[in-house]
Coordinates of C-alpha atoms (C1' of nucleotides) in Angstrom, one line a residue:
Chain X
X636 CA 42.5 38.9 -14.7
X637 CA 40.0 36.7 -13.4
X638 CA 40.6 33.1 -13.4
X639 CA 38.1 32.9 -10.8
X640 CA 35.3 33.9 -12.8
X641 CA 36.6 30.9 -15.1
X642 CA 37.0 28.3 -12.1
X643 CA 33.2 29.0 -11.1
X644 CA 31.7 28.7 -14.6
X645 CA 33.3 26.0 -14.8
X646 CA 31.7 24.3 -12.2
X647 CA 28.7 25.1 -13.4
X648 CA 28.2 28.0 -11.2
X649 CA 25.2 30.2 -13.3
X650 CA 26.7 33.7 -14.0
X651 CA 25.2 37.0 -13.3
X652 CA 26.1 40.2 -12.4
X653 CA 25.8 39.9 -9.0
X654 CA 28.1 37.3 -8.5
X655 CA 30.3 38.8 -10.9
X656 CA 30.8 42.0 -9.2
X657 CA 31.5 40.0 -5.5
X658 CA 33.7 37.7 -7.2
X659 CA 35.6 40.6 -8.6
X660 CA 35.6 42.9 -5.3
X661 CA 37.6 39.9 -3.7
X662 CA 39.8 39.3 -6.7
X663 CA 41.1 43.1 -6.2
X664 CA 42.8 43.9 -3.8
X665 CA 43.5 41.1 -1.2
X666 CA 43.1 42.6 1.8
X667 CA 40.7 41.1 4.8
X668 CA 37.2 42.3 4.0
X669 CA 33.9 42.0 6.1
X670 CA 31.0 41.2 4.8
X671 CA 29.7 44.7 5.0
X672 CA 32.6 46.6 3.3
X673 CA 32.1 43.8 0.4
X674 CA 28.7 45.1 0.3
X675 CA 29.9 48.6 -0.2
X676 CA 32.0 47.9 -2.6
X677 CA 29.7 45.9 -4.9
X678 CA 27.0 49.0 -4.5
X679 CA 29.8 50.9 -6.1
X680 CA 29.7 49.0 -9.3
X681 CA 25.8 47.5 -9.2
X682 CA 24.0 49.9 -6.9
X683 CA 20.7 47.6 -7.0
X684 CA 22.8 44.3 -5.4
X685 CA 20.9 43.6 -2.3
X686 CA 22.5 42.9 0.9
X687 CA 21.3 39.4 1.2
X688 CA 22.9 38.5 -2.4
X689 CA 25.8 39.6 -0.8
X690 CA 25.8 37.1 2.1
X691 CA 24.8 34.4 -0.2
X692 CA 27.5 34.5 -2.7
X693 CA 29.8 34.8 0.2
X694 CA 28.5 32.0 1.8
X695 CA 28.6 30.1 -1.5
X696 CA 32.2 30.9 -2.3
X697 CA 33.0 29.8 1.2
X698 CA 31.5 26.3 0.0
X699 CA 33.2 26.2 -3.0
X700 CA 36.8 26.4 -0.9
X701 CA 37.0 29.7 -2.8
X702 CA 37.6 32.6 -0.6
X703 CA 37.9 31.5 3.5
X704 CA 36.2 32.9 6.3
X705 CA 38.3 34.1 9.1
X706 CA 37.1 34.9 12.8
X707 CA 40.1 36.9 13.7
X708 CA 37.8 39.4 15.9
X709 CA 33.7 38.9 17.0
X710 CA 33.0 41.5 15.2
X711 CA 32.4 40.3 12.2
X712 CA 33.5 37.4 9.9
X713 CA 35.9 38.4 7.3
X714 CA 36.3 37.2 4.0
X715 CA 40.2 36.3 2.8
X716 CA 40.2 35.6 -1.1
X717 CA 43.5 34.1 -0.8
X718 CA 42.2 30.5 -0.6
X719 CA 44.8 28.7 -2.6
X720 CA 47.9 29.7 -0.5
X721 CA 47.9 28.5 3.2
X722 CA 49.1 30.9 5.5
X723 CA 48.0 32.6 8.8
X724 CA 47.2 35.6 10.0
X725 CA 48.8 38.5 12.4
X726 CA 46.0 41.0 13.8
X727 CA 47.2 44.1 15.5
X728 CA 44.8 44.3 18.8
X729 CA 44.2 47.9 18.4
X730 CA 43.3 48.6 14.7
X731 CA 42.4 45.3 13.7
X732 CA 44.8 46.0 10.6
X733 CA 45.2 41.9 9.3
X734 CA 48.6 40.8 7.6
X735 CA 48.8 37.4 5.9
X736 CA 52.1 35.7 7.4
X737 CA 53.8 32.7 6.5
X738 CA 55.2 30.8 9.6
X739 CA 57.8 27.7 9.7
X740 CA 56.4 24.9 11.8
X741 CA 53.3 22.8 11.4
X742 CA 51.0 23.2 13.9
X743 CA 48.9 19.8 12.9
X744 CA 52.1 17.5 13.7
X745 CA 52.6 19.0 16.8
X746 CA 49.3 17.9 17.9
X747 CA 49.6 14.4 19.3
X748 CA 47.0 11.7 19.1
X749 CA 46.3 12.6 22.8
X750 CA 45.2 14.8 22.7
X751 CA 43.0 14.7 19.3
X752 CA 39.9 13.4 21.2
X753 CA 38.8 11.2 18.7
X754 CA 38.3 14.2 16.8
X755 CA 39.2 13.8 12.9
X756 CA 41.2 16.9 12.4
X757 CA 41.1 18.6 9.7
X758 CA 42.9 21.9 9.8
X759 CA 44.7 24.4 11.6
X760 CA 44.5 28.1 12.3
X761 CA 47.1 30.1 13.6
X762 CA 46.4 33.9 14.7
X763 CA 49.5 36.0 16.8
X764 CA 48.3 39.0 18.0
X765 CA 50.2 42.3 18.6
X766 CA 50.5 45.9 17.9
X767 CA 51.2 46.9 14.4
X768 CA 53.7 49.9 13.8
X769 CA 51.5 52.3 13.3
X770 CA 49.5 51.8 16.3
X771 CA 52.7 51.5 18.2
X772 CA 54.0 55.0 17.6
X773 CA 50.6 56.7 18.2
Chain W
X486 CA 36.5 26.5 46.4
X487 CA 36.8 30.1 44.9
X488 CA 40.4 31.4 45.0
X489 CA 38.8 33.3 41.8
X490 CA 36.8 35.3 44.3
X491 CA 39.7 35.9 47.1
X492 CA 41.8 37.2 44.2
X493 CA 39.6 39.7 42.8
X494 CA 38.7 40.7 46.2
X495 CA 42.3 41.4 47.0
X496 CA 42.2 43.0 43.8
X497 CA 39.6 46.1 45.1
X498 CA 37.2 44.3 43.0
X499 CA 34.0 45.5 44.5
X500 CA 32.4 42.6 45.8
X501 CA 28.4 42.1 44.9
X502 CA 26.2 39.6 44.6
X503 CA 25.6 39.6 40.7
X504 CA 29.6 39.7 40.8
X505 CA 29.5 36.7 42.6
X506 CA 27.4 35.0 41.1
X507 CA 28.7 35.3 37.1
X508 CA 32.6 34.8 38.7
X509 CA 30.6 31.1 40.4
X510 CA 29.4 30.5 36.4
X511 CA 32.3 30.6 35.6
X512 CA 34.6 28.8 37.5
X513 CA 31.9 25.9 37.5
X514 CA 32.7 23.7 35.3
X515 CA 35.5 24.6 32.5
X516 CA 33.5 24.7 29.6
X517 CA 33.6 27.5 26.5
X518 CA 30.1 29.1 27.7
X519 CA 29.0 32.1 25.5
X520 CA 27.6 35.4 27.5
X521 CA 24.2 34.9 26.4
X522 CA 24.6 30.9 28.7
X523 CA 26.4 32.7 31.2
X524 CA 23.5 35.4 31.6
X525 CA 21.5 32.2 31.8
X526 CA 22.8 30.3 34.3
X527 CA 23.3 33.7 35.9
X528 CA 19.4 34.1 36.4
X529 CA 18.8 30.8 37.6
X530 CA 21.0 31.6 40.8
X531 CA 20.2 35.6 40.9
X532 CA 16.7 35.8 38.4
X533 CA 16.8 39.9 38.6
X534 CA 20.2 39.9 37.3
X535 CA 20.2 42.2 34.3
X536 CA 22.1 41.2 30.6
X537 CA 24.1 44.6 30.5
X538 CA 25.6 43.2 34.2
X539 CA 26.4 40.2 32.6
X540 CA 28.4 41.8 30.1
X541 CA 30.1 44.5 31.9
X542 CA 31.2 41.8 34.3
X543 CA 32.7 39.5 31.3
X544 CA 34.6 42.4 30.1
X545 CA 36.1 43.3 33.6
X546 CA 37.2 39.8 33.9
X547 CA 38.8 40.1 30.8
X548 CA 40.7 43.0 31.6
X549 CA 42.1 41.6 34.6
X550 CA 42.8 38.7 33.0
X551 CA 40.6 36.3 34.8
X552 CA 39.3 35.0 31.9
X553 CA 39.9 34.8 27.7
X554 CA 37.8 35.1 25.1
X555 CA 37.7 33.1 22.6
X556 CA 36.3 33.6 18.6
X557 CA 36.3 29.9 17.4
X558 CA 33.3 30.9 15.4
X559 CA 31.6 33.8 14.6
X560 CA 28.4 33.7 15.7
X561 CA 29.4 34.4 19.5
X562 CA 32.3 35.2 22.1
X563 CA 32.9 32.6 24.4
X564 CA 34.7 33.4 27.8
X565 CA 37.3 30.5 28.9
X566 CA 38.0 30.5 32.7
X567 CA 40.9 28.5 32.3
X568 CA 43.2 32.1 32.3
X569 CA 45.7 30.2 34.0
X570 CA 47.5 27.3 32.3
X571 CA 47.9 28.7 28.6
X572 CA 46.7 26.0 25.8
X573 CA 45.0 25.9 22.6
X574 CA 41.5 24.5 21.4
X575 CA 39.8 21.9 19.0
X576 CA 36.3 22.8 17.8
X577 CA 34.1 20.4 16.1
X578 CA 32.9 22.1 12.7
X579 CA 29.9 20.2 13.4
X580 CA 28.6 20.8 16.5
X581 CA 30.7 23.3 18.2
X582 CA 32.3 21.4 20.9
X583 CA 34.9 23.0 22.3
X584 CA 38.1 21.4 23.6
X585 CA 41.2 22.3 25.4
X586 CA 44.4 21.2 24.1
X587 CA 48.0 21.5 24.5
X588 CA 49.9 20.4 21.5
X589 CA 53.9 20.3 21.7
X590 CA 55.7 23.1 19.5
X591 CA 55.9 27.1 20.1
X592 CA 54.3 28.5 17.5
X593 CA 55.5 32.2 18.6
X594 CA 59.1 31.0 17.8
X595 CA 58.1 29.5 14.0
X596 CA 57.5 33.4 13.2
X597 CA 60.6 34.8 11.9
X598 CA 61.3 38.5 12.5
X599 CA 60.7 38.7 8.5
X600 CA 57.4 37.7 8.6
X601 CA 56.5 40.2 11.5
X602 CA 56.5 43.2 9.6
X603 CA 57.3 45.6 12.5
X604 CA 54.7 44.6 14.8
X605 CA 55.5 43.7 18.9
X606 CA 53.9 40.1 18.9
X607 CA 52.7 39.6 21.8
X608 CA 50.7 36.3 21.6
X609 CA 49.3 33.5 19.6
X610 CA 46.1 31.4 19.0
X611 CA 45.8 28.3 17.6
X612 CA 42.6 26.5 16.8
X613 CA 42.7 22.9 14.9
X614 CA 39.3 22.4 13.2
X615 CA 38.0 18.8 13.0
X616 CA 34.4 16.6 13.5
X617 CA 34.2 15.1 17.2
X618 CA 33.8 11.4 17.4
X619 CA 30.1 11.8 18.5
X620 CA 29.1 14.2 15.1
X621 CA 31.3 11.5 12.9
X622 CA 29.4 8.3 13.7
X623 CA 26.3 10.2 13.0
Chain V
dA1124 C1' 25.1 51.4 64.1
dT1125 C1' 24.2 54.8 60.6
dC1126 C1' 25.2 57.7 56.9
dC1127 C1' 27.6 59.1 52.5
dT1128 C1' 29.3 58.6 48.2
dA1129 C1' 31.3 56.6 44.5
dC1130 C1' 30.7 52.7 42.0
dA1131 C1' 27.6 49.0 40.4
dA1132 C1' 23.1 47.2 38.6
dT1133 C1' 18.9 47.8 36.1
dA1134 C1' 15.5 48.2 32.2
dG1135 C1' 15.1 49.0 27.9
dA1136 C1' 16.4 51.5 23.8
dC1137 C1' 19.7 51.2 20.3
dA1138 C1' 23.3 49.3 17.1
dA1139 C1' 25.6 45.9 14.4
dT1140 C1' 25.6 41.8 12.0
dG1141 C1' 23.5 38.0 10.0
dT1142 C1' 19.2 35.1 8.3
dC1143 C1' 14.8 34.3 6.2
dT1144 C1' 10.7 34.7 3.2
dA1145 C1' 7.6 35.7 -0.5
dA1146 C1' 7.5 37.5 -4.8
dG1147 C1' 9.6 39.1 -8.9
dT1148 C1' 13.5 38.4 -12.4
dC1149 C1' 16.6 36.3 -15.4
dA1150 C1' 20.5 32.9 -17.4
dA1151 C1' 20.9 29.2 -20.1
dG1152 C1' 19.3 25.1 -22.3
dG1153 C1' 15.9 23.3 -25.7
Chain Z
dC288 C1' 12.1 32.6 -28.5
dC289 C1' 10.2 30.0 -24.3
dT290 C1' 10.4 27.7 -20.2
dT291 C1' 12.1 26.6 -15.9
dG292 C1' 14.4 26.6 -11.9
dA293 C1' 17.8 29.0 -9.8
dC294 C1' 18.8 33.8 -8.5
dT295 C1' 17.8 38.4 -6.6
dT296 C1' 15.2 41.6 -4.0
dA297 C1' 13.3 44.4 -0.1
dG298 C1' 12.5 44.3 4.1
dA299 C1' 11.1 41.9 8.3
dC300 C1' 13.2 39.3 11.7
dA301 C1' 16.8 37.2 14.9
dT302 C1' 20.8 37.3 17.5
dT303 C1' 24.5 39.4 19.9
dG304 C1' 26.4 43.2 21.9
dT305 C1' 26.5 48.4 23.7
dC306 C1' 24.8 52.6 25.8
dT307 C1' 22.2 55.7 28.9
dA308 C1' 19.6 57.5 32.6
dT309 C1' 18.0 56.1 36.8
dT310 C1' 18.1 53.5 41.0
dG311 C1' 20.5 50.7 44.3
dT312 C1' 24.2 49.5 47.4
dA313 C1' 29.1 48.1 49.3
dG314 C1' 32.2 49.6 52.2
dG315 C1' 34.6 53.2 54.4
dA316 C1' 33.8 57.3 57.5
dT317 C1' 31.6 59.1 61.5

DNA sequence: ATCCTACAATAGACAATGTCTAAGTCAAGG
DNA sequence: CCTTGACTTAGACATTGTCTATTGTAGGAT
């Protein structure tokens, strides 16, 4: 399963089981987790992880360009382990339910260099907002 | 100077002087302040003005449009007064300088019905990351 | 002008999320 | 098998945002 577990050792990241069981809460499923809900699900397999090792490796897989971070609402950051295919993201406004979408375009060439600021730009993010099915019926 | 104030007036809004006061903040000067800067500068014109006011009055600008919110990062909301005239922003990953832009392109039309998977879009964000001139040189 | 009443403001407790520290633990190389 | 430095832990702390019960007040009614 996890070539992520191979990538990190790799780089000489130093294995235990804490790390492990992060690494493989995000290489489940890939849905849009918060930092909280990875914590729950890494007490289900290592009930002793504490919370701050959970923030940590986050934060360290964040560095590595593993798993992204992604501000979709203030609530909380949420964690996308789906690093290695670009794509944005579609958040319905009353759930919150998150959908990984692949739109046409690019954004960064229709930026001009007026109005870049002299900023070095680096990346893009693109979120639509709406009302997802479910919510729509209800 | 505030047609921000005639409209909510003519809106029923309730006018009081902590109302006043946040909508002045705000249509200041068009920065990206977060509420905890708009409670500041809040006190220094009204000092008795309570947080929760600050707050509450945010969020009833936000329903009535007057201003956005925006989730560049994660740490805090920031409130944009600039409602009116729709664009997009460029944050420095340094420093967190916000800034307006309005790059060509409709990113709304680049979504093909296939990629929507049932959900009414009703609007989109765009945020290009970069490093401002000033966090580059140092 | 004053009075009423519903709506707004207040202080402060509470909640949610994230960060830090000091001390103990352990993976991995020698 | 030992050593060492990086990792983990528990829990205090910090920041941001929300809620409640009480007090105050804007604006219409008298």
């Amino acid at each position: 399963m996890s070539d992520l577990l191979e990538r990190l050792r790799g780089r000489g990241w130093r294995m235990t089981a804490q790390r492990r069981v992060v690494a493989e809460v995000l290489d489940g499923d890939h849905v849009h987790l918060t930092a909280d809900e990875v914590h729950a699900r890494a007490v289900a397999k290592l009930p002793e992880i504490s919370r701050a090792t959970v923030y940590n490796t986050l934060g360290e897989l964040v560095s590595l360009g593993e798993v992204l971070e992604v501000a979709t609402d203030k609530r909380a950051k949420r964690y996308d382990p789906n690093a290695h295919s670009p794509h944005h993201h579609l958040v319905c406004a009353q759930c919150g339910a998150i959908k990984d979408v692949h739109p046409g375009g690019n954004p960064l060439a229709d930026l001009p260099d007026s109005e870049r600021f002299g900023f070095t730009v680096s990346g893009v993010e693109v979120t639509y907002r709406g009302v997802c099915p479910n919510c729509a019926t209800a």
